[in-house]
Structures are given as C-alpha cells and as structure tokens.
Amino acid sequence: MSQSSTAIFGARRDQAFPTLSEADIDHMRRFGEASAYAAGEHIIKAGDVAPGLIVVLSGKVDITQDGLGRRETIVTHGPGSFVGELAQLSARPSLVNAEAAGPVEAFVIPSRRVRDLMVQEANLGERIMRALILRRVGLLESATSGPIIIGPSGNADVLRLQGFLARSGQPHRVLDSGGDPCAKTLVERFDVDPHHLPVVLCPNGRLLMNPSEKDLARCIGLLRPIDADTLYDVAIVGAGPAGLAAAVYAASEGLSTIVLDCRAFGGQAGASSRIENYLGFPTGITGMALMARAYNQAQKFGVEMVIPDEAKLLSAATDNSGARYLLDVGDGETVRTRSVVIASGARYRRLDVANLSQFEGTSVHYWASPIEGRLCAGQEVALVGAGNSAGQAAVYLASHARKVALLARGGSLDASMSRYLVERIKAQPNIEVLTETEIEALEGEEGNLATVRWRNRVSGQVTTRPISHLFLFIGADPNTDWLAQCNVALDAKGFIRTGSELGPEHGLMETSRSGVFAIGDVRCGSVKRVAAAVGEGAQVVAALHAYLARDGSPAVTPQSMVPRRRV
C-alpha cells in the first residue's frame, strides 16, 4: 500500500482490509460464484459497475486509483481478502480499478447477494460492512478518486457541484482553472472555452459542461433509470431523518422500498455541523455522519435510492397491476407503488432582501459545511438565526472565521435555542450576538458580497460591515408545493394534516388519502427534532403493515428479505 494510503487508513487499516479465515470464506461461498482471472486482467475499471464483492482465494489483486497522469496503488489484496467498497453494496459504478497481479482464483458475490450475506451472517456481515464504510472514508479523505470539477475558485456553480457531491458522500476533486497547472492542461486537452467552465470529468471519461446535479448523478451512476415494471410496497418521498428511518424499518421487515429526494440524502439534519443531544452519541456527531450511516443502512436492506430526482405528482393508479398510486418524477418516469410515505421535510426560508438571489451560491449560504468553512477562513462573517441549527453553525464557523456576527430578531437566544448551545456561544470570544437586529441591505458586485448592513429594531442604530459571506438559518417552510394537485389536505401554513384531526376513520400519520402517510417536519403538529423524525419514520411502518393487510396485499414476515415484485 502506498505511503499516502497508509496515512489515510492509519490504525484502522486492519478493519478496512481484514483477512478472512477459512471458516469465514466457507460461510460466504454459498452466496457467490467461482471465477478466475488471468495475470494482468482488468477485473474492475473505475466508472464501470463491478460484478460484486470479489473474495480472493489465491493470487493477488492490485487496487488502484487514477491521479492526473499517474496511477496510485491503494492496497494489494491477497488470499482471504475481498475486493469492493460501498459502491458494490448497491451495484453503483466502481471508484477504483482492480487488476490481477498474477493468476487469481476467487468467487464473486453479486450485489443483490451481498445484502443477503449481511442479513443472514450477522457477525461476518458487520465486519464486511465496517470495511466497506472505512474504504469509502479513505477514498473521501484521499480526494483522488471520482469526478474532477474544473472551474474558477469560488465560482457559484463550482460550489454547487462540489456541495452536491460532498452531501452525497461521493469522492471528488476540485481544480482551480485559474491557478492549477493540471486544470489548465485538462482545459487545453479538451479544448474547453473558458466561458463554459466549470466542467466535470467523470470517471467513465465523459466531459460535462456545467451540468445539473441530476446530469452529474447520472454520469457517475449515482442516479439510475426507474424500472417502470417494478411494483413497490412503499415509495418514500424525502431522504431526511424521517424518510431514511422509514426506509430502514420498512425494508428490514421485507417491504420493497424506494426512496426519492430532489437534492441529497440527509435533509436539514445533514447540514448540522454537530448534533450533541441525539440519544446514544455523548460526544456528538455531525449531521452528515449520522445521515450517511442511515443511508448506508437502508442500502444494506435493499432500499432503492433515486437521488436526486423530484416527485412532481401523486395520482391514483387505474390499472389492475396491484398498484394503488403512481408517482410522476423527473424525465417522464413513473414509480408504481402500493403505498406512499411523504417525508419531504421543509425548504429553507429566504431573507426578504431585494438583491438576495444575486449573492446566493457564492456569498449567501444555507449550509455550514467544511466547504463553507474553508471559504470564510480568517474572515468576518454574519449569520442570521436563533434556533439550534443557527447555534451549531455559529460555533462551527467560529473555528474557521476570524469573527462571527450572530443576528437574531428576538430579545435573546434562550427562548429558541438549547441551553448548552447558548452557553457555548457565550464562551466563544469571536462570536458577537446581536439581538433585536435585522438585515437591511446587501452590497457587492458580480455576485460577490462586499458589505452587509443591519439595523437594531429598538435603538434604530444602523451598522455596515465589510462581510463577504452571509449564512441564513431563519427557519423553513413545509415542502408541499408539489402536492397542490394531489388531493392531500394541508393546513393554513402548508403542513400536511394527518390522523385524528381529519376524522376518526384516519389512522395515525395517515393523510386525507388512504394509504398515503406523512412523517417528519412536513407533517402538521410534528416535533421539529431529528430524534422525533426518526421515531415517526419507525412508527409509520406499523401503519404501513396495517394498511397493506387491509388492502389485500400479501402478508410480510418481519425481518425477511423479499425480492421486488414484478408486474
């Protein structure tokens, strides 16, 4: 293994690359098929879908990742090792290359059977799952694998694409077209007009000109076409805490499950720089880490992930295939399902300033991730908000920025923020809390913010400061616009009405349409906490079972793994 790879995996190397015992291999054989490879044979190529998890019986397999103009060896697998990482769990394109260093005998476990292995061989499955996750973490930290984004530093579209890949847990590289010699070489090689930047070079060799998130996801194999002939037991709209929890519990109990989200997994929880009051994590955990675990867990149980893709219309099915509902999504595709769980969460509120959109993407942010942390390193920034998300973001940004001005409309933070966050903010010498304060104006040129002006609502004092980055955490509105023509009852604020408030005939979390349920932030009366959303995601599965039983669907044995039904 190369020195850089050794440094990345460090003390976790033995967990990332375990050697299986003969007993382990015997347990795994029944899930795979024998295979052999000649010396020098390319077993897996980055950008192509691998045949599955490859268990090496004899010989050696070199695992490499492609740098710009060079190939780096990550590890060499010998007898008792297995080839694969998280991409093989859901049959996505590989991020690395695998080549036989000599004659190799092995057996291959296809992706669909890897999930069976995880469930049926729990102890072995735990070790394999840990290894797959650690290998992905290593690829993320190496920043060598995956697509390459080439464009001007700080460009809004560069940040958009970089943010999407980061939130999706996808390794990638970003090269500054203005100063990186490798970027200049690639721009010249592909004869790219500077006005067409940014461009993305995908692992399969395709070059995309400033793509949408969906086009990029399709190019790297993250988003696949929806099979119109597949009938799902449940379609879940939204991959935040509530949606992912529902997916994990539904799939683990044998319901064929599909999840759609128009952005990335994690929802608003994924934006939290640190969650410290979630049960079971006394030292805290980042929202992205928590949500990535849930996302991987759902895939372990065979959940079909369709991200990013947007649900546009919910309608009743009219054929005799067994489907009760149809979900129209992007690109004219349709999901056929027996039931629906709406977990579409909320969308960020925008500041009521006339020229706000001019600075969004480059200088105005709704997310405080390491990307934004690097952007504002050593600078003064402003943050608007008084809830827990705002408090977490302020503390996180204070570790990067020279100063954080925290603006709140109310008279104090105590009424809307957890006590531990209020105390932590007070302890940060570079966080200035400005209560009873509102943003009045933003000024800058060419999409780059230069100054922010705010006013104290009590004294009337106006302050102008040279600030290049503004963070907005001012709450969210229910993401229910897409339900306008779907006959799902909403309250006056746009939240989905469920259960007893609709009438005694409606079950818990059931909407005005039978077999359509709502959970999480999008539901009227829900508690806006990650733990509450996860609880509702688990709770709705019982309601799904009851509905499907009433609907005449075949009974499902809990914890069994049932293949998707075809119509």
PDB file of C-alpha atoms in Angstrom, residues 143-396:
ATOM      1  CA  ALA A 143      -9.585  13.285  -2.668  1.00  0.00           C
ATOM      2  CA  THR A 144      -8.129  11.420  -5.641  1.00  0.00           C
ATOM      3  CA  SER A 145     -10.964   9.197  -6.875  1.00  0.00           C
ATOM      4  CA  GLY A 146     -14.228  10.150  -8.526  1.00  0.00           C
ATOM      5  CA  PRO A 147     -15.193  13.022 -10.825  1.00  0.00           C
ATOM      6  CA  ILE A 148     -12.998  16.083 -11.304  1.00  0.00           C
ATOM      7  CA  ILE A 149     -14.591  19.543 -11.164  1.00  0.00           C
ATOM      8  CA  ILE A 150     -12.620  22.193 -13.055  1.00  0.00           C
ATOM      9  CA  GLY A 151     -13.532  25.837 -12.724  1.00  0.00           C
ATOM     10  CA  PRO A 152     -12.714  29.202 -11.134  1.00  0.00           C
ATOM     11  CA  SER A 153     -12.193  29.167  -7.383  1.00  0.00           C
ATOM     12  CA  GLY A 154     -15.297  30.419  -5.543  1.00  0.00           C
ATOM     13  CA  ASN A 155     -17.498  30.149  -8.649  1.00  0.00           C
ATOM     14  CA  ALA A 156     -21.158  29.558  -7.728  1.00  0.00           C
ATOM     15  CA  ASP A 157     -21.531  26.533  -9.997  1.00  0.00           C
ATOM     16  CA  VAL A 158     -18.277  25.023  -8.757  1.00  0.00           C
ATOM     17  CA  LEU A 159     -19.551  25.355  -5.189  1.00  0.00           C
ATOM     18  CA  ARG A 160     -22.949  23.937  -6.221  1.00  0.00           C
ATOM     19  CA  LEU A 161     -21.443  20.810  -7.775  1.00  0.00           C
ATOM     20  CA  GLN A 162     -18.870  20.408  -5.019  1.00  0.00           C
ATOM     21  CA  GLY A 163     -21.585  20.714  -2.389  1.00  0.00           C
ATOM     22  CA  PHE A 164     -23.798  18.153  -4.096  1.00  0.00           C
ATOM     23  CA  LEU A 165     -21.013  15.568  -4.274  1.00  0.00           C
ATOM     24  CA  ALA A 166     -19.980  16.216  -0.674  1.00  0.00           C
ATOM     25  CA  ARG A 167     -23.564  15.843   0.604  1.00  0.00           C
ATOM     26  CA  SER A 168     -23.904  12.662  -1.458  1.00  0.00           C
ATOM     27  CA  GLY A 169     -20.810  11.097   0.099  1.00  0.00           C
ATOM     28  CA  GLN A 170     -19.037  10.914  -3.265  1.00  0.00           C
ATOM     29  CA  PRO A 171     -15.240  11.252  -3.549  1.00  0.00           C
ATOM     30  CA  HIS A 172     -14.233  14.017  -5.967  1.00  0.00           C
ATOM     31  CA  ARG A 173     -11.574  16.562  -6.802  1.00  0.00           C
ATOM     32  CA  VAL A 174     -11.841  20.300  -7.435  1.00  0.00           C
ATOM     33  CA  LEU A 175      -9.199  22.023  -9.566  1.00  0.00           C
ATOM     34  CA  ASP A 176      -8.913  25.791  -9.865  1.00  0.00           C
ATOM     35  CA  SER A 177      -8.876  26.605 -13.566  1.00  0.00           C
ATOM     36  CA  GLY A 178      -7.110  29.882 -12.822  1.00  0.00           C
ATOM     37  CA  GLY A 179      -4.093  28.538 -10.996  1.00  0.00           C
ATOM     38  CA  ASP A 180      -3.828  24.760 -11.057  1.00  0.00           C
ATOM     39  CA  PRO A 181      -1.489  23.529 -13.842  1.00  0.00           C
ATOM     40  CA  CYS A 182      -3.347  20.204 -14.078  1.00  0.00           C
ATOM     41  CA  ALA A 183      -6.612  22.079 -14.585  1.00  0.00           C
ATOM     42  CA  LYS A 184      -5.061  24.187 -17.350  1.00  0.00           C
ATOM     43  CA  THR A 185      -3.759  21.027 -19.028  1.00  0.00           C
ATOM     44  CA  LEU A 186      -7.203  19.412 -18.980  1.00  0.00           C
ATOM     45  CA  VAL A 187      -8.898  22.563 -20.291  1.00  0.00           C
ATOM     46  CA  GLU A 188      -6.438  22.655 -23.179  1.00  0.00           C
ATOM     47  CA  ARG A 189      -6.688  18.905 -23.852  1.00  0.00           C
ATOM     48  CA  PHE A 190     -10.468  19.032 -24.147  1.00  0.00           C
ATOM     49  CA  ASP A 191     -10.416  22.448 -25.889  1.00  0.00           C
ATOM     50  CA  VAL A 192     -12.855  23.943 -23.370  1.00  0.00           C
ATOM     51  CA  ASP A 193     -13.917  27.543 -23.850  1.00  0.00           C
ATOM     52  CA  PRO A 194     -13.363  29.391 -20.514  1.00  0.00           C
ATOM     53  CA  HIS A 195     -16.952  30.658 -20.741  1.00  0.00           C
ATOM     54  CA  HIS A 196     -18.157  27.040 -20.492  1.00  0.00           C
ATOM     55  CA  LEU A 197     -16.498  26.464 -17.119  1.00  0.00           C
ATOM     56  CA  PRO A 198     -16.985  24.719 -14.822  1.00  0.00           C
ATOM     57  CA  VAL A 199     -16.694  21.325 -16.460  1.00  0.00           C
ATOM     58  CA  VAL A 200     -16.740  17.901 -14.834  1.00  0.00           C
ATOM     59  CA  LEU A 201     -14.636  14.960 -15.979  1.00  0.00           C
ATOM     60  CA  CYS A 202     -16.432  11.771 -14.930  1.00  0.00           C
ATOM     61  CA  PRO A 203     -14.583   8.510 -14.139  1.00  0.00           C
ATOM     62  CA  ASN A 204     -16.059   6.940 -17.296  1.00  0.00           C
ATOM     63  CA  GLY A 205     -14.285   9.558 -19.429  1.00  0.00           C
ATOM     64  CA  ARG A 206     -17.309  11.758 -20.214  1.00  0.00           C
ATOM     65  CA  LEU A 207     -16.881  15.519 -20.007  1.00  0.00           C
ATOM     66  CA  LEU A 208     -19.897  17.521 -18.786  1.00  0.00           C
ATOM     67  CA  MET A 209     -20.254  21.254 -19.349  1.00  0.00           C
ATOM     68  CA  ASN A 210     -21.597  22.891 -16.159  1.00  0.00           C
ATOM     69  CA  PRO A 211     -24.051  20.033 -15.555  1.00  0.00           C
ATOM     70  CA  SER A 212     -27.106  19.993 -13.334  1.00  0.00           C
ATOM     71  CA  GLU A 213     -26.903  17.842 -10.208  1.00  0.00           C
ATOM     72  CA  LYS A 214     -29.127  15.266 -11.884  1.00  0.00           C
ATOM     73  CA  ASP A 215     -26.967  15.084 -15.029  1.00  0.00           C
ATOM     74  CA  LEU A 216     -23.848  14.675 -12.906  1.00  0.00           C
ATOM     75  CA  ALA A 217     -25.517  11.988 -10.798  1.00  0.00           C
ATOM     76  CA  ARG A 218     -26.497  10.065 -13.920  1.00  0.00           C
ATOM     77  CA  CYS A 219     -22.977  10.319 -15.358  1.00  0.00           C
ATOM     78  CA  ILE A 220     -21.334   8.843 -12.250  1.00  0.00           C
ATOM     79  CA  GLY A 221     -24.033   6.185 -11.840  1.00  0.00           C
ATOM     80  CA  LEU A 222     -25.474   7.614  -8.643  1.00  0.00           C
ATOM     81  CA  LEU A 223     -28.879   8.038 -10.301  1.00  0.00           C
ATOM     82  CA  ARG A 224     -30.290   5.188 -12.365  1.00  0.00           C
ATOM     83  CA  PRO A 225     -33.434   4.948 -14.520  1.00  0.00           C
ATOM     84  CA  ILE A 226     -36.581   3.862 -12.682  1.00  0.00           C
ATOM     85  CA  ASP A 227     -37.902   0.468 -13.738  1.00  0.00           C
ATOM     86  CA  ALA A 228     -41.493   1.125 -14.830  1.00  0.00           C
ATOM     87  CA  ASP A 229     -42.367  -2.557 -14.373  1.00  0.00           C
ATOM     88  CA  THR A 230     -41.398  -2.708 -10.704  1.00  0.00           C
ATOM     89  CA  LEU A 231     -44.187  -2.504  -8.150  1.00  0.00           C
ATOM     90  CA  TYR A 232     -43.063  -1.286  -4.725  1.00  0.00           C
ATOM     91  CA  ASP A 233     -44.796  -1.823  -1.410  1.00  0.00           C
ATOM     92  CA  VAL A 234     -43.930   1.712  -0.363  1.00  0.00           C
ATOM     93  CA  ALA A 235     -42.496   4.810  -2.042  1.00  0.00           C
ATOM     94  CA  ILE A 236     -40.927   7.334   0.340  1.00  0.00           C
ATOM     95  CA  VAL A 237     -40.598  10.942  -0.796  1.00  0.00           C
ATOM     96  CA  GLY A 238     -37.738  12.532   1.098  1.00  0.00           C
ATOM     97  CA  ALA A 239     -34.417  11.181   2.382  1.00  0.00           C
ATOM     98  CA  GLY A 240     -34.059  13.156   5.596  1.00  0.00           C
ATOM     99  CA  PRO A 241     -34.092  11.542   9.062  1.00  0.00           C
ATOM    100  CA  ALA A 242     -37.779  10.612   8.872  1.00  0.00           C
ATOM    101  CA  GLY A 243     -37.615   9.207   5.341  1.00  0.00           C
ATOM    102  CA  LEU A 244     -34.420   7.233   5.915  1.00  0.00           C
ATOM    103  CA  ALA A 245     -35.748   5.803   9.197  1.00  0.00           C
ATOM    104  CA  ALA A 246     -38.940   4.693   7.463  1.00  0.00           C
ATOM    105  CA  ALA A 247     -36.859   3.136   4.678  1.00  0.00           C
ATOM    106  CA  VAL A 248     -34.628   1.196   7.074  1.00  0.00           C
ATOM    107  CA  TYR A 249     -37.513  -0.211   9.109  1.00  0.00           C
ATOM    108  CA  ALA A 250     -39.737  -0.933   6.112  1.00  0.00           C
ATOM    109  CA  ALA A 251     -37.028  -2.711   4.116  1.00  0.00           C
ATOM    110  CA  SER A 252     -35.720  -4.634   7.139  1.00  0.00           C
ATOM    111  CA  GLU A 253     -39.244  -6.011   7.583  1.00  0.00           C
ATOM    112  CA  GLY A 254     -39.473  -7.160   3.989  1.00  0.00           C
ATOM    113  CA  LEU A 255     -41.326  -4.309   2.283  1.00  0.00           C
ATOM    114  CA  SER A 256     -39.931  -3.460  -1.154  1.00  0.00           C
ATOM    115  CA  THR A 257     -38.986   0.187  -0.747  1.00  0.00           C
ATOM    116  CA  ILE A 258     -37.932   3.079  -2.950  1.00  0.00           C
ATOM    117  CA  VAL A 259     -36.770   6.498  -1.705  1.00  0.00           C
ATOM    118  CA  LEU A 260     -36.751   9.695  -3.746  1.00  0.00           C
ATOM    119  CA  ASP A 261     -35.183  13.044  -2.894  1.00  0.00           C
ATOM    120  CA  CYS A 262     -34.673  16.056  -5.131  1.00  0.00           C
ATOM    121  CA  ARG A 263     -31.344  17.100  -3.554  1.00  0.00           C
ATOM    122  CA  ALA A 264     -29.298  14.640  -1.489  1.00  0.00           C
ATOM    123  CA  PHE A 265     -29.797  12.373   1.482  1.00  0.00           C
ATOM    124  CA  GLY A 266     -29.806  13.876   4.980  1.00  0.00           C
ATOM    125  CA  GLY A 267     -32.275  16.747   4.666  1.00  0.00           C
ATOM    126  CA  GLN A 268     -31.759  19.674   7.025  1.00  0.00           C
ATOM    127  CA  ALA A 269     -30.184  17.352   9.598  1.00  0.00           C
ATOM    128  CA  GLY A 270     -27.325  16.782   7.183  1.00  0.00           C
ATOM    129  CA  ALA A 271     -26.470  20.475   7.460  1.00  0.00           C
ATOM    130  CA  SER A 272     -25.821  20.273  11.209  1.00  0.00           C
ATOM    131  CA  SER A 273     -22.126  20.627  11.952  1.00  0.00           C
ATOM    132  CA  ARG A 274     -22.579  18.783  15.254  1.00  0.00           C
ATOM    133  CA  ILE A 275     -25.593  17.158  16.946  1.00  0.00           C
ATOM    134  CA  GLU A 276     -24.928  16.685  20.661  1.00  0.00           C
ATOM    135  CA  ASN A 277     -28.367  15.888  22.060  1.00  0.00           C
ATOM    136  CA  TYR A 278     -29.146  12.824  19.906  1.00  0.00           C
ATOM    137  CA  LEU A 279     -29.519   9.724  22.065  1.00  0.00           C
ATOM    138  CA  GLY A 280     -26.515   7.408  22.043  1.00  0.00           C
ATOM    139  CA  PHE A 281     -23.863   9.898  20.905  1.00  0.00           C
ATOM    140  CA  PRO A 282     -22.474  11.503  24.085  1.00  0.00           C
ATOM    141  CA  THR A 283     -19.555  13.086  22.238  1.00  0.00           C
ATOM    142  CA  GLY A 284     -21.803  14.354  19.460  1.00  0.00           C
ATOM    143  CA  ILE A 285     -21.898  13.518  15.769  1.00  0.00           C
ATOM    144  CA  THR A 286     -22.076  15.605  12.618  1.00  0.00           C
ATOM    145  CA  GLY A 287     -25.415  15.572  10.867  1.00  0.00           C
ATOM    146  CA  MET A 288     -23.784  14.282   7.687  1.00  0.00           C
ATOM    147  CA  ALA A 289     -22.106  11.381   9.504  1.00  0.00           C
ATOM    148  CA  LEU A 290     -25.386  10.386  11.172  1.00  0.00           C
ATOM    149  CA  MET A 291     -27.337  10.581   7.941  1.00  0.00           C
ATOM    150  CA  ALA A 292     -24.644   8.750   5.946  1.00  0.00           C
ATOM    151  CA  ARG A 293     -24.919   5.861   8.394  1.00  0.00           C
ATOM    152  CA  ALA A 294     -28.669   5.772   7.886  1.00  0.00           C
ATOM    153  CA  TYR A 295     -28.267   5.951   4.103  1.00  0.00           C
ATOM    154  CA  ASN A 296     -25.820   3.034   4.081  1.00  0.00           C
ATOM    155  CA  GLN A 297     -28.035   1.091   6.469  1.00  0.00           C
ATOM    156  CA  ALA A 298     -31.007   1.495   4.137  1.00  0.00           C
ATOM    157  CA  GLN A 299     -28.962   0.220   1.191  1.00  0.00           C
ATOM    158  CA  LYS A 300     -27.849  -2.744   3.295  1.00  0.00           C
ATOM    159  CA  PHE A 301     -31.503  -3.807   3.447  1.00  0.00           C
ATOM    160  CA  GLY A 302     -32.033  -3.327  -0.286  1.00  0.00           C
ATOM    161  CA  VAL A 303     -33.737   0.077  -0.454  1.00  0.00           C
ATOM    162  CA  GLU A 304     -33.696   1.530  -3.977  1.00  0.00           C
ATOM    163  CA  MET A 305     -32.338   5.089  -3.806  1.00  0.00           C
ATOM    164  CA  VAL A 306     -33.371   7.566  -6.507  1.00  0.00           C
ATOM    165  CA  ILE A 307     -31.400  10.716  -5.668  1.00  0.00           C
ATOM    166  CA  PRO A 308     -31.544  13.401  -6.920  1.00  0.00           C
ATOM    167  CA  ASP A 309     -34.966  13.039  -8.509  1.00  0.00           C
ATOM    168  CA  GLU A 310     -38.075  15.043  -7.745  1.00  0.00           C
ATOM    169  CA  ALA A 311     -41.599  13.822  -7.089  1.00  0.00           C
ATOM    170  CA  LYS A 312     -43.943  16.007  -9.129  1.00  0.00           C
ATOM    171  CA  LEU A 313     -47.402  14.438  -8.957  1.00  0.00           C
ATOM    172  CA  LEU A 314     -49.158  11.795  -6.870  1.00  0.00           C
ATOM    173  CA  SER A 315     -52.108  10.147  -8.584  1.00  0.00           C
ATOM    174  CA  ALA A 316     -54.241   7.030  -8.236  1.00  0.00           C
ATOM    175  CA  ALA A 317     -53.380   4.023 -10.387  1.00  0.00           C
ATOM    176  CA  THR A 318     -56.151   2.912 -12.712  1.00  0.00           C
ATOM    177  CA  ASP A 319     -54.884  -0.470 -13.957  1.00  0.00           C
ATOM    178  CA  ASN A 320     -55.182  -3.914 -12.406  1.00  0.00           C
ATOM    179  CA  SER A 321     -51.497  -4.392 -11.643  1.00  0.00           C
ATOM    180  CA  GLY A 322     -51.870  -4.085  -7.869  1.00  0.00           C
ATOM    181  CA  ALA A 323     -50.512  -0.549  -7.703  1.00  0.00           C
ATOM    182  CA  ARG A 324     -52.630   1.931  -5.763  1.00  0.00           C
ATOM    183  CA  TYR A 325     -50.593   5.030  -6.580  1.00  0.00           C
ATOM    184  CA  LEU A 326     -48.357   6.475  -9.269  1.00  0.00           C
ATOM    185  CA  LEU A 327     -45.617   8.994  -8.552  1.00  0.00           C
ATOM    186  CA  ASP A 328     -44.553  11.081 -11.529  1.00  0.00           C
ATOM    187  CA  VAL A 329     -40.913  12.113 -11.247  1.00  0.00           C
ATOM    188  CA  GLY A 330     -38.378  13.877 -13.409  1.00  0.00           C
ATOM    189  CA  ASP A 331     -37.634  12.923 -17.025  1.00  0.00           C
ATOM    190  CA  GLY A 332     -41.115  11.484 -17.540  1.00  0.00           C
ATOM    191  CA  GLU A 333     -40.555   8.480 -15.261  1.00  0.00           C
ATOM    192  CA  THR A 334     -43.187   6.911 -13.012  1.00  0.00           C
ATOM    193  CA  VAL A 335     -42.950   4.964  -9.762  1.00  0.00           C
ATOM    194  CA  ARG A 336     -45.668   2.342  -9.181  1.00  0.00           C
ATOM    195  CA  THR A 337     -46.443   1.675  -5.544  1.00  0.00           C
ATOM    196  CA  ARG A 338     -48.997   0.251  -3.127  1.00  0.00           C
ATOM    197  CA  SER A 339     -48.490   2.993  -0.542  1.00  0.00           C
ATOM    198  CA  VAL A 340     -46.715   6.325  -0.144  1.00  0.00           C
ATOM    199  CA  VAL A 341     -44.902   7.991   2.749  1.00  0.00           C
ATOM    200  CA  ILE A 342     -44.388  11.744   2.374  1.00  0.00           C
ATOM    201  CA  ALA A 343     -41.280  12.867   4.243  1.00  0.00           C
ATOM    202  CA  SER A 344     -40.388  15.807   2.028  1.00  0.00           C
ATOM    203  CA  GLY A 345     -39.461  17.976   5.007  1.00  0.00           C
ATOM    204  CA  ALA A 346     -39.053  21.696   4.658  1.00  0.00           C
ATOM    205  CA  ARG A 347     -37.255  24.187   2.458  1.00  0.00           C
ATOM    206  CA  TYR A 348     -35.069  26.970   3.761  1.00  0.00           C
ATOM    207  CA  ARG A 349     -36.630  30.397   4.195  1.00  0.00           C
ATOM    208  CA  ARG A 350     -35.009  33.229   2.278  1.00  0.00           C
ATOM    209  CA  LEU A 351     -34.204  36.658   3.576  1.00  0.00           C
ATOM    210  CA  ASP A 352     -36.553  39.433   2.424  1.00  0.00           C
ATOM    211  CA  VAL A 353     -33.877  41.489   0.688  1.00  0.00           C
ATOM    212  CA  ALA A 354     -34.357  42.586  -2.923  1.00  0.00           C
ATOM    213  CA  ASN A 355     -30.988  41.510  -4.328  1.00  0.00           C
ATOM    214  CA  LEU A 356     -30.534  38.330  -2.260  1.00  0.00           C
ATOM    215  CA  SER A 357     -30.525  36.000  -5.286  1.00  0.00           C
ATOM    216  CA  GLN A 358     -27.572  37.920  -6.744  1.00  0.00           C
ATOM    217  CA  PHE A 359     -25.332  36.535  -3.987  1.00  0.00           C
ATOM    218  CA  GLU A 360     -26.808  33.076  -3.408  1.00  0.00           C
ATOM    219  CA  GLY A 361     -24.416  30.283  -4.233  1.00  0.00           C
ATOM    220  CA  THR A 362     -21.259  32.371  -3.865  1.00  0.00           C
ATOM    221  CA  SER A 363     -21.703  34.545  -0.766  1.00  0.00           C
ATOM    222  CA  VAL A 364     -25.069  33.673   0.795  1.00  0.00           C
ATOM    223  CA  HIS A 365     -25.241  30.183   2.263  1.00  0.00           C
ATOM    224  CA  TYR A 366     -27.902  27.976   3.866  1.00  0.00           C
ATOM    225  CA  TRP A 367     -25.404  25.328   4.931  1.00  0.00           C
ATOM    226  CA  ALA A 368     -22.254  25.412   7.082  1.00  0.00           C
ATOM    227  CA  SER A 369     -20.061  22.557   5.897  1.00  0.00           C
ATOM    228  CA  PRO A 370     -16.266  22.235   5.560  1.00  0.00           C
ATOM    229  CA  ILE A 371     -16.623  23.759   2.083  1.00  0.00           C
ATOM    230  CA  GLU A 372     -18.059  26.980   3.515  1.00  0.00           C
ATOM    231  CA  GLY A 373     -15.633  26.802   6.434  1.00  0.00           C
ATOM    232  CA  ARG A 374     -12.708  26.983   4.024  1.00  0.00           C
ATOM    233  CA  LEU A 375     -14.315  29.819   2.081  1.00  0.00           C
ATOM    234  CA  CYS A 376     -14.578  32.084   5.122  1.00  0.00           C
ATOM    235  CA  ALA A 377     -11.322  31.139   6.854  1.00  0.00           C
ATOM    236  CA  GLY A 378      -9.851  34.140   8.647  1.00  0.00           C
ATOM    237  CA  GLN A 379     -12.716  36.454   7.654  1.00  0.00           C
ATOM    238  CA  GLU A 380     -15.606  38.113   9.454  1.00  0.00           C
ATOM    239  CA  VAL A 381     -18.973  36.513   8.617  1.00  0.00           C
ATOM    240  CA  ALA A 382     -22.576  37.193   9.530  1.00  0.00           C
ATOM    241  CA  LEU A 383     -25.145  34.556  10.483  1.00  0.00           C
ATOM    242  CA  VAL A 384     -28.883  35.160  10.855  1.00  0.00           C
ATOM    243  CA  GLY A 385     -30.939  32.860  13.081  1.00  0.00           C
ATOM    244  CA  ALA A 386     -31.714  31.910  16.663  1.00  0.00           C
ATOM    245  CA  GLY A 387     -32.542  28.192  16.567  1.00  0.00           C
ATOM    246  CA  ASN A 388     -30.371  25.169  17.246  1.00  0.00           C
ATOM    247  CA  SER A 389     -29.226  24.937  13.623  1.00  0.00           C
ATOM    248  CA  ALA A 390     -28.062  28.546  13.779  1.00  0.00           C
ATOM    249  CA  GLY A 391     -26.267  27.921  17.068  1.00  0.00           C
ATOM    250  CA  GLN A 392     -24.484  24.831  15.773  1.00  0.00           C
ATOM    251  CA  ALA A 393     -23.452  26.684  12.622  1.00  0.00           C
ATOM    252  CA  ALA A 394     -22.191  29.691  14.580  1.00  0.00           C
ATOM    253  CA  VAL A 395     -19.999  27.526  16.815  1.00  0.00           C
ATOM    254  CA  TYR A 396     -18.653  25.626  13.818  1.00  0.00           C
TER     255      TYR A 396
END
